[in-house]
Coordinates of N, CA and C in Angstrom, one line a residue:
X244 N 2.5 -24.7 -14.0 CA 2.0 -23.9 -12.6 C 0.6 -24.3 -13.6
X245 N -1.1 -24.1 -12.8 CA -1.9 -24.0 -13.2 C -2.5 -23.1 -13.3
X246 N -2.4 -22.1 -14.4 CA -2.8 -21.3 -14.5 C -4.1 -20.4 -14.3
X247 N -4.9 -21.6 -14.0 CA -6.2 -21.5 -13.2 C -6.8 -21.2 -11.9
X248 N -5.7 -22.0 -11.3 CA -5.7 -21.6 -10.1 C -5.4 -20.0 -9.6
X249 N -6.6 -19.6 -8.5 CA -6.0 -18.2 -7.6 C -6.6 -17.1 -9.1
X250 N -6.9 -18.1 -10.0 CA -7.8 -16.9 -11.2 C -9.4 -16.1 -10.9
X251 N -9.2 -15.0 -11.0 CA -10.5 -14.5 -10.7 C -11.5 -14.5 -12.2
X252 N -12.1 -15.2 -12.5 CA -13.0 -15.6 -14.2 C -14.4 -14.9 -14.1
X253 N -14.9 -14.5 -14.2 CA -16.0 -13.3 -15.0 C -16.8 -14.3 -16.0
X254 N -17.8 -15.4 -15.3 CA -18.6 -16.0 -17.3 C -20.0 -15.2 -17.2
X255 N -20.6 -14.9 -18.0 CA -21.0 -14.1 -19.2 C -22.6 -14.4 -19.4
X256 N -23.7 -14.4 -19.0 CA -24.6 -14.8 -20.1 C -25.9 -14.3 -20.5
X257 N -26.2 -13.5 -20.9 CA -27.5 -13.6 -21.6 C -28.9 -14.0 -22.1
X258 N -28.6 -15.6 -21.9 CA -29.7 -16.9 -22.4 C -29.0 -17.4 -21.0
X259 N -29.0 -18.4 -21.0 CA -28.9 -20.1 -20.8 C -27.2 -19.6 -19.4
X260 N -27.9 -19.5 -18.2 CA -26.9 -19.8 -17.5 C -26.0 -20.5 -17.7
X261 N -25.1 -20.1 -17.0 CA -22.9 -21.1 -17.2 C -23.2 -21.8 -15.9
X262 N -23.6 -21.7 -14.9 CA -23.5 -22.6 -13.3 C -22.2 -24.0 -14.0
X263 N -22.7 -24.0 -14.7 CA -21.7 -26.2 -15.4 C -20.4 -25.8 -15.1
X264 N -19.8 -24.4 -16.6 CA -18.3 -24.6 -16.2 C -18.1 -23.2 -15.2
X265 N -19.3 -22.8 -14.8 CA -18.7 -22.4 -13.1 C -17.8 -23.4 -12.5
X266 N -18.7 -23.7 -12.3 CA -18.6 -24.9 -11.3 C -17.3 -26.1 -11.3
X267 N -17.0 -26.3 -12.8 CA -16.0 -27.2 -13.2 C -14.3 -25.8 -13.1
X268 N -15.1 -24.4 -13.4 CA -13.4 -23.7 -13.0 C -13.5 -23.7 -11.3
X269 N -14.5 -23.9 -10.2 CA -13.8 -23.8 -10.0 C -13.3 -24.6 -8.5
X270 N -13.8 -26.3 -9.2 CA -13.3 -26.7 -9.2 C -11.5 -27.2 -9.8
X271 N -10.6 -26.9 -9.8 CA -9.5 -26.7 -10.9 C -8.8 -25.6 -10.4
X272 N -9.0 -25.0 -8.6 CA -8.8 -24.2 -8.6 C -9.4 -22.5 -8.7
X273 N -10.3 -21.6 -9.6 CA -10.7 -21.0 -9.9 C -11.9 -20.1 -9.4
X274 N -11.3 -18.9 -9.3 CA -11.7 -18.3 -8.4 C -13.1 -17.7 -10.0
X275 N -14.8 -18.1 -9.7 CA -15.0 -18.2 -10.4 C -17.0 -16.7 -9.9
X276 N -17.3 -15.9 -10.9 CA -18.6 -15.5 -10.8 C -19.7 -15.3 -12.1
X277 N -20.5 -16.0 -12.2 CA -21.9 -16.6 -12.7 C -22.5 -15.7 -12.6
X278 N -22.5 -14.7 -13.9 CA -23.6 -13.4 -14.2 C -24.1 -13.1 -15.2
X279 N -25.9 -14.0 -14.8 CA -27.1 -14.1 -15.7 C -27.5 -13.2 -15.5
X280 N -27.9 -12.1 -17.0 CA -29.0 -11.0 -16.9 C -28.3 -10.2 -18.2
X281 N -27.6 -8.6 -17.8 CA -28.2 -8.0 -19.2 C -26.3 -7.4 -19.1
X282 N -26.5 -7.1 -20.7 CA -24.9 -6.5 -21.0 C -24.6 -5.3 -19.6
X283 N -25.7 -4.1 -18.5 CA -25.2 -3.2 -18.7 C -24.5 -4.0 -17.3
X284 N -25.4 -5.3 -17.1 CA -24.8 -5.8 -14.9 C -22.6 -5.9 -15.3
X285 N -22.6 -6.2 -16.9 CA -21.2 -6.8 -16.6 C -20.5 -5.4 -15.7
X286 N -20.3 -4.3 -16.7 CA -19.0 -3.2 -15.8 C -19.3 -3.3 -14.7
X287 N -20.5 -3.5 -13.4 CA -20.1 -2.8 -12.1 C -20.0 -4.2 -12.0
X288 N -19.6 -5.1 -12.1 CA -19.2 -6.3 -12.0 C -17.8 -6.1 -11.5
X289 N -17.6 -6.1 -12.5 CA -16.0 -5.8 -13.4 C -15.5 -4.6 -11.8
X290 N -15.8 -3.9 -12.3 CA -15.4 -2.3 -11.1 C -15.7 -3.2 -9.7
X291 N -15.9 -4.0 -9.4 CA -15.7 -4.5 -7.7 C -15.2 -5.6 -8.3
X292 N -15.2 -6.0 -8.7 CA -14.5 -7.5 -8.3 C -12.9 -8.0 -8.9
X293 N -12.6 -7.4 -10.8 CA -11.7 -7.0 -11.4 C -10.6 -8.6 -11.3
X294 N -12.3 -9.3 -12.2 CA -11.6 -10.5 -12.7 C -10.2 -9.9 -14.0
X295 N -9.4 -11.2 -14.1 CA -8.6 -10.9 -15.2 C -8.7 -11.9 -16.5
X296 N -10.4 -12.3 -16.4 CA -10.6 -13.1 -18.0 C -12.6 -12.7 -17.4
X297 N -12.7 -13.2 -19.0 CA -14.6 -11.9 -18.4 C -15.4 -13.0 -19.9
X298 N -15.1 -14.5 -20.0 CA -15.7 -15.4 -20.8 C -18.2 -15.4 -20.8
X299 N -18.2 -14.5 -21.7 CA -19.0 -14.3 -22.8 C -20.1 -15.5 -23.3
X300 N -20.8 -16.5 -23.1 CA -21.7 -17.5 -23.4 C -23.4 -16.8 -24.7
X301 N -22.3 -18.0 -25.3 CA -23.9 -17.2 -26.3 C -23.7 -15.8 -27.1
X302 N -22.4 -16.5 -27.1 CA -22.3 -15.0 -28.0 C -22.9 -14.7 -29.6
X303 N -23.6 -13.0 -29.4 CA -24.5 -12.9 -30.4 C -24.0 -11.4 -31.3
X304 N -23.7 -11.5 -32.6 CA -23.4 -10.1 -33.2 C -23.8 -9.0 -32.6
X305 N -25.2 -8.5 -32.2 CA -25.0 -7.3 -31.7 C -24.2 -7.3 -30.4
X306 N -24.1 -8.0 -30.0 CA -23.3 -7.7 -28.7 C -21.7 -7.5 -29.1
X307 N -21.5 -7.1 -30.3 CA -20.5 -5.6 -30.9 C -20.1 -4.8 -30.3
X308 N -21.0 -3.8 -29.9 CA -20.3 -2.7 -29.7 C -20.3 -2.3 -27.9
X309 N -21.3 -3.5 -27.9 CA -21.7 -3.2 -26.3 C -19.6 -3.4 -25.8
X310 N -19.6 -4.8 -26.2 CA -18.3 -5.4 -26.3 C -16.8 -3.9 -26.4
X311 N -16.7 -3.6 -27.5 CA -16.0 -2.4 -27.8 C -16.4 -1.8 -27.0
X312 N -17.0 -1.3 -26.3 CA -16.9 0.2 -25.8 C -17.4 -0.1 -24.2
X313 N -17.2 -1.6 -23.9 CA -16.8 -1.6 -22.4 C -14.7 -2.3 -22.4
X314 N -14.5 -2.4 -23.1 CA -12.7 -2.6 -23.2 C -12.3 -1.7 -23.2
X315 N -13.1 -0.6 -24.6 CA -12.1 0.8 -24.7 C -12.5 1.6 -23.2
X316 N -12.8 1.7 -21.9 CA -12.9 1.6 -20.6 C -11.1 1.2 -20.0
X317 N -10.3 2.4 -19.3 CA -9.9 1.9 -18.4 C -9.7 0.9 -17.2
X318 N -10.6 0.6 -16.7 CA -10.9 -0.7 -16.2 C -10.8 -1.9 -16.7
X319 N -10.9 -2.1 -18.2 CA -11.1 -3.7 -18.7 C -9.6 -3.2 -19.2
X320 N -8.5 -1.9 -19.1 CA -7.4 -2.9 -19.9 C -6.4 -3.7 -19.7
X321 N -6.5 -4.7 -18.6 CA -6.0 -6.0 -18.3 C -6.8 -7.1 -18.8
X322 N -8.1 -7.1 -18.9 CA -8.9 -7.9 -19.0 C -8.9 -9.0 -20.8
X323 N -8.5 -10.5 -20.3 CA -8.4 -10.9 -21.1 C -10.9 -11.1 -21.9
X324 N -10.7 -11.4 -23.7 CA -12.5 -11.9 -23.0 C -11.6 -12.8 -24.3
X325 N -13.3 -14.4 -23.5 CA -13.2 -15.5 -24.6 C -15.2 -15.7 -24.9
X326 N -14.8 -14.8 -26.6 CA -16.1 -15.7 -26.2 C -16.5 -17.1 -26.8
X327 N -18.1 -17.2 -26.6 CA -18.2 -18.4 -26.7 C -19.6 -18.5 -27.6
X328 N -19.8 -19.1 -28.8 CA -21.4 -18.8 -29.7 C -21.2 -19.9 -31.1
X329 N -21.5 -19.4 -32.4 CA -22.5 -19.7 -32.7 C -21.1 -20.6 -33.6
X330 N -21.0 -21.4 -34.3 CA -19.6 -22.0 -35.0 C -19.4 -21.9 -36.1
X331 N -19.6 -20.2 -36.7 CA -19.4 -19.8 -37.7 C -18.2 -18.4 -38.4
X332 N -18.3 -17.6 -39.1 CA -17.1 -16.9 -39.0 C -17.6 -15.9 -39.1
X333 N -18.9 -15.6 -39.3 CA -20.0 -14.5 -39.0 C -19.6 -13.5 -37.4
X334 N -20.1 -15.0 -36.4 CA -19.8 -14.6 -35.2 C -18.5 -15.1 -34.5
X335 N -17.6 -15.1 -35.3 CA -16.5 -15.2 -35.1 C -15.6 -14.1 -35.5
X336 N -15.7 -13.0 -36.2 CA -15.5 -11.5 -36.4 C -16.0 -11.2 -35.9
X337 N -17.2 -11.0 -35.9 CA -17.6 -9.9 -34.5 C -17.0 -9.8 -33.3
X338 N -17.1 -10.7 -32.8 CA -16.1 -11.2 -31.9 C -14.8 -10.7 -30.9
X339 N -14.5 -11.1 -32.9 CA -12.6 -10.8 -33.2 C -12.9 -9.4 -32.8
X340 N -13.4 -8.4 -33.3 CA -13.5 -7.5 -34.0 C -13.6 -6.5 -33.2
X341 N -15.0 -6.7 -32.1 CA -14.7 -5.9 -31.3 C -13.8 -5.8 -29.8
X342 N -13.0 -6.4 -30.2 CA -11.7 -7.1 -28.9 C -11.5 -8.2 -28.6
X343 N -12.8 -9.2 -28.4 CA -12.1 -10.7 -27.7 C -11.1 -10.9 -28.2
X344 N -10.1 -11.6 -27.1 CA -8.9 -12.1 -27.0 C -8.6 -13.3 -28.3
X345 N -9.5 -14.3 -27.8 CA -10.6 -15.5 -29.2 C -11.9 -15.7 -28.8
X346 N -12.0 -16.7 -29.5 CA -13.7 -17.3 -30.2 C -13.6 -18.4 -30.1
X347 N -14.9 -19.0 -29.5 CA -14.6 -20.4 -29.5 C -16.7 -20.7 -29.8
X348 N -16.1 -22.2 -30.6 CA -17.4 -22.1 -31.0 C -17.8 -22.9 -29.9
X349 N -19.2 -23.0 -29.5 CA -19.8 -23.5 -27.8 C -20.0 -25.1 -28.4
X350 N -19.7 -25.4 -28.6 CA -19.2 -26.7 -29.5 C -17.9 -27.6 -28.7
X351 N -17.2 -26.4 -28.8 CA -15.4 -27.7 -28.9 C -15.6 -28.5 -26.9
X352 N -15.1 -29.3 -27.6 CA -15.1 -29.8 -26.0 C -14.7 -29.7 -24.8
X353 N -14.6 -30.3 -23.7 CA -13.9 -29.6 -22.6 C -12.3 -29.1 -22.6
X354 N -11.8 -30.4 -22.8 CA -10.5 -29.7 -23.2 C -10.2 -29.0 -24.0
X355 N -10.3 -28.8 -24.8 CA -10.2 -27.7 -25.8 C -10.3 -26.2 -25.1
X356 N -11.8 -25.5 -24.3 CA -12.0 -24.8 -23.7 C -10.8 -25.0 -22.8
X357 N -10.8 -25.5 -22.4 CA -9.7 -25.4 -20.6 C -8.3 -24.7 -21.5
X358 N -7.7 -25.9 -22.9 CA -6.3 -25.4 -23.1 C -6.7 -23.4 -23.3
X359 N -8.1 -23.1 -23.9 CA -7.2 -21.7 -24.2 C -7.6 -21.0 -23.4
X360 N -8.7 -21.1 -21.9 CA -8.9 -20.0 -20.6 C -7.6 -20.2 -20.3
X361 N -7.0 -21.4 -20.0 CA -5.3 -21.6 -19.6 C -4.3 -20.7 -20.2
X362 N -5.1 -20.3 -22.2 CA -3.4 -19.9 -22.9 C -4.2 -18.6 -22.1
X363 N -5.6 -18.3 -22.0 CA -5.0 -16.5 -21.9 C -5.4 -15.8 -21.3
X364 N -5.0 -17.0 -20.2 CA -4.5 -16.5 -18.0 C -3.2 -16.3 -18.1
X365 N -2.3 -17.1 -19.1 CA -1.1 -17.3 -19.0 C -0.6 -15.4 -19.0
X366 N -1.2 -15.7 -20.4 CA -0.9 -14.0 -20.9 C -1.4 -13.1 -20.8
X367 N -2.1 -13.7 -19.6 CA -2.6 -12.4 -19.4 C -2.4 -11.3 -17.6
X368 N -3.2 -10.8 -17.5 CA -3.1 -9.8 -15.9 C -3.7 -10.9 -14.6
X369 N -2.0 -11.5 -14.6 CA -2.7 -13.0 -13.3 C -3.0 -12.0 -12.4
X370 N -3.2 -12.9 -11.5 CA -3.7 -12.1 -9.9 C -1.9 -10.9 -9.3
X371 N -1.1 -12.2 -9.2 CA 0.1 -11.5 -8.9 C 0.9 -10.1 -9.2
X372 N 0.3 -9.6 -10.3 CA 0.5 -7.8 -10.7 C -1.3 -7.0 -9.9
X373 N -1.9 -7.7 -9.4 CA -3.0 -6.5 -8.7 C -2.3 -6.3 -7.7
X374 N -2.3 -4.3 -7.4 CA -2.0 -4.2 -6.5 C -3.2 -4.0 -4.8
X375 N -3.0 -4.6 -4.0 CA -4.1 -4.1 -2.8 C -3.2 -3.1 -1.9
X376 N -3.9 -1.9 -2.0 CA -3.9 -0.5 -1.2 C -5.2 0.2 -1.3
X377 N -5.1 0.1 0.5 CA -5.8 1.0 1.1 C -5.5 1.3 2.5
X378 N -4.9 2.5 1.8 CA -3.9 3.3 3.1 C -5.2 4.0 4.3
X379 N -4.6 4.4 5.6 CA -3.1 3.3 5.9 C -2.7 2.1 6.7
X380 N -4.0 1.5 6.3 CA -4.1 0.0 7.1 C -3.4 -0.8 5.6
X381 N -3.0 -1.2 4.8 CA -2.7 -1.6 3.6 C -2.2 -1.3 2.6
X382 N -0.9 -1.6 2.5 CA -0.2 -1.5 0.3 C 0.5 -2.7 0.4
X383 N 0.0 -3.4 -0.4 CA 1.2 -4.6 -1.7 C 1.5 -4.0 -2.7
X384 N 2.6 -3.8 -3.2 CA 2.7 -3.8 -4.4 C 3.8 -4.0 -5.6
X385 N 2.7 -5.0 -5.3 CA 3.7 -6.4 -6.3 C 4.7 -6.0 -7.6
X386 N 4.8 -5.1 -7.7 CA 5.8 -4.5 -8.7 C 6.8 -3.8 -8.4
X387 N 7.1 -3.8 -7.0 CA 8.0 -2.8 -6.2 C 8.5 -4.4 -5.0
X388 N 7.8 -5.1 -5.0 CA 7.6 -6.6 -4.0 C 8.0 -5.6 -1.9
X389 N 6.6 -4.3 -2.3 CA 6.8 -4.4 -1.2 C 5.7 -3.9 -0.5
X390 N 5.7 -4.1 0.4 CA 4.1 -4.1 1.5 C 4.4 -2.7 3.0
X391 N 3.1 -2.3 3.0 CA 3.7 -1.3 4.8 C 1.6 -2.2 5.3
X392 N 1.8 -2.3 6.5 CA 1.1 -2.0 7.5 C 0.8 -1.2 8.3
X393 N -0.4 -0.9 7.9 CA -0.8 0.8 9.1 C 0.5 1.3 8.9
X394 N 1.3 1.7 8.1 CA 1.9 2.2 7.9 C 3.4 1.7 7.7
X395 N 3.4 1.0 8.3 CA 5.0 0.8 9.0 C 5.5 -0.3 7.5
X396 N 6.4 -0.6 6.7 CA 7.0 -2.1 5.7 C 7.6 -2.5 6.3
X397 N 7.1 -4.1 5.9 CA 7.6 -4.5 6.4 C 8.4 -5.8 4.9
X398 N 10.0 -6.2 5.2 CA 9.8 -7.6 4.7 C 9.6 -8.8 4.2
X399 N 9.1 -9.2 3.4 CA 8.8 -10.4 3.4 C 9.5 -11.2 2.5
X400 N 9.7 -12.3 3.2 CA 10.4 -13.7 1.5 C 9.3 -14.3 0.4
X401 N 9.7 -14.1 -0.6 CA 9.5 -14.4 -2.1 C 7.8 -14.3 -2.0
X402 N 8.5 -16.1 -0.8 CA 7.2 -17.0 -1.1 C 6.2 -16.6 0.3
X403 N 6.3 -15.7 1.4 CA 5.5 -15.3 2.5 C 5.1 -13.8 1.8
X404 N 5.6 -13.0 0.6 CA 5.1 -11.7 0.2 C 4.0 -12.2 -0.8
X405 N 4.0 -13.2 -1.3 CA 2.9 -14.4 -2.2 C 1.9 -14.2 -1.2
X406 N 2.1 -14.8 -0.2 CA 1.0 -15.7 0.6 C 0.7 -14.5 0.9
X407 N 0.4 -13.3 2.0 CA 0.1 -12.9 2.1 C -0.6 -11.2 0.7
X408 N 0.3 -11.7 -0.2 CA -0.6 -10.6 -1.4 C -2.3 -11.8 -1.5
X409 N -1.7 -12.8 -1.7 CA -2.9 -13.4 -2.5 C -4.2 -13.7 -0.8
X410 N -3.5 -13.8 0.3 CA -4.4 -13.7 1.5 C -5.2 -12.2 1.6
X411 N -4.5 -11.0 1.2 CA -5.2 -10.1 1.3 C -6.1 -9.3 0.4
X412 N -6.1 -9.7 -1.4 CA -6.5 -9.9 -2.6 C -8.1 -10.6 -2.0
X413 N -8.4 -11.6 -1.0 CA -9.4 -12.4 -1.0 C -9.4 -12.3 0.4
X414 N -9.9 -10.9 1.5 CA -10.1 -10.7 2.9 C -11.5 -11.9 3.3
X415 N -11.5 -12.1 4.2 CA -12.4 -13.1 5.1 C -12.5 -13.8 3.9
X416 N -12.1 -14.5 3.8 CA -12.6 -15.8 2.7 C -11.6 -16.7 4.0
X417 N -11.5 -18.2 4.4 CA -11.2 -18.8 4.8 C -10.8 -20.2 4.0
X418 N -8.3 -20.4 4.1 CA -8.4 -21.2 2.7 C -7.2 -22.7 4.0
X419 N -8.2 -23.2 2.8 CA -7.4 -24.8 4.3 C -6.2 -25.0 3.7
X420 N -5.5 -25.7 4.5 CA -4.0 -25.9 4.8 C -4.0 -26.9 2.9
X421 N -4.5 -27.0 2.2 CA -4.3 -27.4 1.2 C -3.8 -26.3 -0.2
X422 N -5.0 -25.5 -0.5 CA -5.2 -24.5 -1.0 C -4.0 -23.6 -0.7
X423 N -3.5 -23.0 0.4 CA -2.5 -22.1 1.0 C -1.7 -23.2 1.0
X424 N -1.2 -24.1 1.1 CA -0.2 -25.0 0.2 C 0.4 -24.9 -1.6
X425 N -0.7 -24.8 -1.9 CA -0.4 -24.5 -3.0 C 0.2 -23.4 -4.4
X426 N -0.5 -22.5 -3.1 CA -0.4 -21.3 -3.2 C 1.3 -21.0 -3.1
X427 N 1.8 -21.2 -1.7 CA 2.9 -21.0 -1.1 C 3.8 -22.2 -2.6
X428 N 3.5 -22.8 -2.5 CA 4.8 -23.6 -3.9 C 4.2 -22.9 -4.7
X429 N 3.6 -22.2 -5.1 CA 3.4 -22.1 -6.9 C 2.9 -22.5 -7.5
X430 N 1.8 -23.5 -7.1 CA 1.7 -25.0 -8.1 C 2.3 -25.5 -8.4
X431 N 4.0 -26.0 -7.7 CA 4.4 -27.3 -8.4 C 5.0 -28.2 -6.7
X432 N 4.0 -27.7 -5.7 CA 4.0 -29.3 -4.5 C 5.7 -28.5 -4.0
X433 N 6.1 -27.6 -3.9 CA 7.2 -28.2 -3.6 C 6.5 -27.8 -1.5
X434 N 5.7 -27.1 -1.0 CA 6.0 -27.6 0.3 C 4.2 -28.4 0.5
X435 N 4.6 -29.1 1.5 CA 3.6 -30.1 2.0 C 2.6 -29.7 3.5
X436 N 1.5 -29.8 3.2 CA 0.3 -29.5 3.7 C 0.8 -29.3 5.4
X437 N 1.7 -30.5 5.7 CA 1.9 -30.2 7.3 C 3.2 -29.0 7.9
X438 N 3.2 -27.9 6.7 CA 4.8 -26.9 7.4 C 4.0 -26.1 6.5
X439 N 2.4 -25.5 6.8 CA 1.9 -24.8 6.3 C 1.8 -24.0 7.5
X440 N 1.3 -24.3 8.9 CA 1.4 -23.9 10.2 C 2.6 -23.1 10.4
X441 N 3.7 -23.8 10.0 CA 4.6 -23.1 9.6 C 4.9 -21.9 9.1
X442 N 4.5 -22.1 8.6 CA 5.0 -20.6 7.5 C 3.7 -19.9 8.3
X443 N 2.6 -20.1 8.5 CA 1.6 -19.0 9.2 C 2.2 -18.3 10.2
X444 N 2.9 -19.3 11.0 CA 3.2 -18.4 12.5 C 4.5 -16.8 11.4
X445 N 5.4 -17.7 11.1 CA 7.1 -16.9 10.5 C 6.3 -15.4 9.9
X446 N 4.4 -15.3 8.8 CA 4.3 -14.3 8.4 C 4.1 -13.5 10.1
X447 N 2.8 -14.6 10.7 CA 2.4 -13.7 12.2 C 2.7 -12.6 12.2
X448 N 4.3 -13.2 13.1 CA 5.4 -12.8 13.6 C 5.8 -11.8 12.8
X449 N 5.8 -11.4 11.4 CA 6.0 -10.5 10.6 C 5.6 -9.4 10.9
X450 N 3.5 -9.9 10.3 CA 3.3 -8.4 10.8 C 2.4 -8.4 12.2
X451 N 3.2 -9.0 12.8 CA 2.6 -8.1 14.4 C 3.7 -7.0 14.3
X452 N 5.0 -7.4 14.2 CA 5.9 -6.3 14.4 C 5.5 -5.1 13.8
X453 N 4.2 -5.7 12.8 CA 3.7 -3.9 12.2 C 2.6 -3.5 12.9
X454 N 1.7 -4.4 14.0 CA 0.6 -4.4 15.2 C -0.8 -5.2 13.4
X455 N -0.4 -5.9 13.6 CA -1.2 -6.2 12.7 C -1.6 -7.9 12.4
X456 N -0.9 -8.4 13.8 CA -0.2 -9.2 13.5 C -1.8 -10.7 14.5
X457 N -3.0 -9.8 14.3 CA -4.2 -10.9 14.7 C -4.9 -10.3 13.7
X458 N -4.8 -9.9 12.5 CA -5.5 -9.7 11.1 C -5.4 -11.8 11.0
X459 N -4.5 -12.2 10.4 CA -3.9 -13.0 10.3 C -4.8 -14.3 11.6
X460 N -6.3 -15.3 11.2 CA -6.2 -15.9 12.1 C -6.8 -17.5 11.5
X461 N -6.7 -18.1 12.7 CA -6.3 -19.5 12.7 C -7.9 -19.6 13.0
X462 N -8.6 -20.8 11.5 CA -10.0 -20.6 12.3 C -9.8 -22.3 12.5
X463 N -9.7 -23.0 13.5 CA -9.5 -24.5 14.3 C -10.6 -25.0 13.2
X464 N -10.0 -26.7 12.7 CA -10.6 -27.1 12.1 C -11.3 -26.6 9.9
X465 N -10.7 -25.4 9.4 CA -10.9 -25.7 8.4 C -9.6 -24.7 8.0
X466 N -8.7 -23.8 8.0 CA -7.6 -23.2 7.5 C -7.6 -21.8 8.6
X467 N -7.7 -21.1 7.8 CA -6.9 -19.7 8.2 C -7.3 -18.4 7.2
X468 N -7.5 -17.7 7.7 CA -8.2 -16.5 7.0 C -7.2 -15.3 7.2
X469 N -8.0 -13.5 6.5 CA -7.0 -12.3 6.6 C -8.6 -11.6 6.8
X470 N -8.8 -11.3 7.3 CA -9.4 -10.3 8.4 C -8.6 -8.9 8.4
X471 N -9.2 -8.1 7.8 CA -8.6 -6.5 7.8 C -9.5 -5.3 8.1
X472 N -9.3 -4.8 8.6 CA -10.4 -3.8 10.0 C -11.1 -3.7 9.4
X473 N -12.8 -4.1 9.8 CA -13.7 -3.4 9.2 C -13.7 -2.8 8.4
X474 N -14.0 -1.4 8.6 CA -14.2 -0.1 7.8 C -13.5 -0.6 6.7
X475 N -12.6 -0.8 6.3 CA -11.6 -1.4 4.8 C -12.0 -2.5 4.5
X476 N -12.8 -3.4 4.7 CA -13.3 -5.1 4.7 C -13.7 -5.1 2.8
X477 N -14.9 -4.3 3.4 CA -15.5 -4.3 1.9 C -14.9 -3.4 0.9
X478 N -14.8 -2.7 1.2 CA -13.8 -1.5 -0.1 C -12.6 -2.7 0.1
X479 N -11.9 -3.7 -0.3 CA -11.1 -5.1 -0.6 C -11.5 -6.1 -1.1
X480 N -12.9 -6.4 -0.5 CA -12.8 -7.8 -1.3 C -13.4 -8.2 -2.1
X481 N -12.4 -8.9 -3.0 CA -12.8 -8.9 -4.2 C -13.6 -10.5 -4.3
X482 N -13.8 -11.2 -3.4 CA -14.5 -12.4 -3.6 C -15.2 -12.8 -2.4

């Protein structure tokens, strides 16, 4: 499976913007936010968006105390960190000692960078483990494989559970049939795009039993999206 697909990655740069890196990762299926700013801007975005990987570009030794403090916070317990900077031992050791999961010289090839990102995502807290909870409307617990909508528990197959969980992590985002097929098949291409509509129909029927069928919308000509009740959609929106 391509571990980039569906992963939330935050790229932080205090220097030159990392827009090109962000675009390449997005094209590989990741959800990416590129933050060009100050160190103090990182924590609020982590709290709001819950990335599984933080990539720090232009690493300097002076950033070590900040990273060490950041990773001591509960919200960063499952956060993997990749630091990119100068090709020397002092920079590498300062990042690793501060808690970075890995350090690479910023001159590495694209293939090496992607391989390292893939390894960190594979070993990290992937989106499948992220709970969605906004009582009394929606609760999705991956650990117990349980779902409640409007206070009523519904039972889904593993495939449909994965589908609804993924949509709930990205409310109001429209996904194409191709993107949904990849989610349903767990990246293994077992689901054809022309069967996505049938899977959506099945999921909507289960949701209707809990009075939530209208949350799963068909966006004609584009795909499908999950629209939560307006007063909670802002709280759970992750991308």
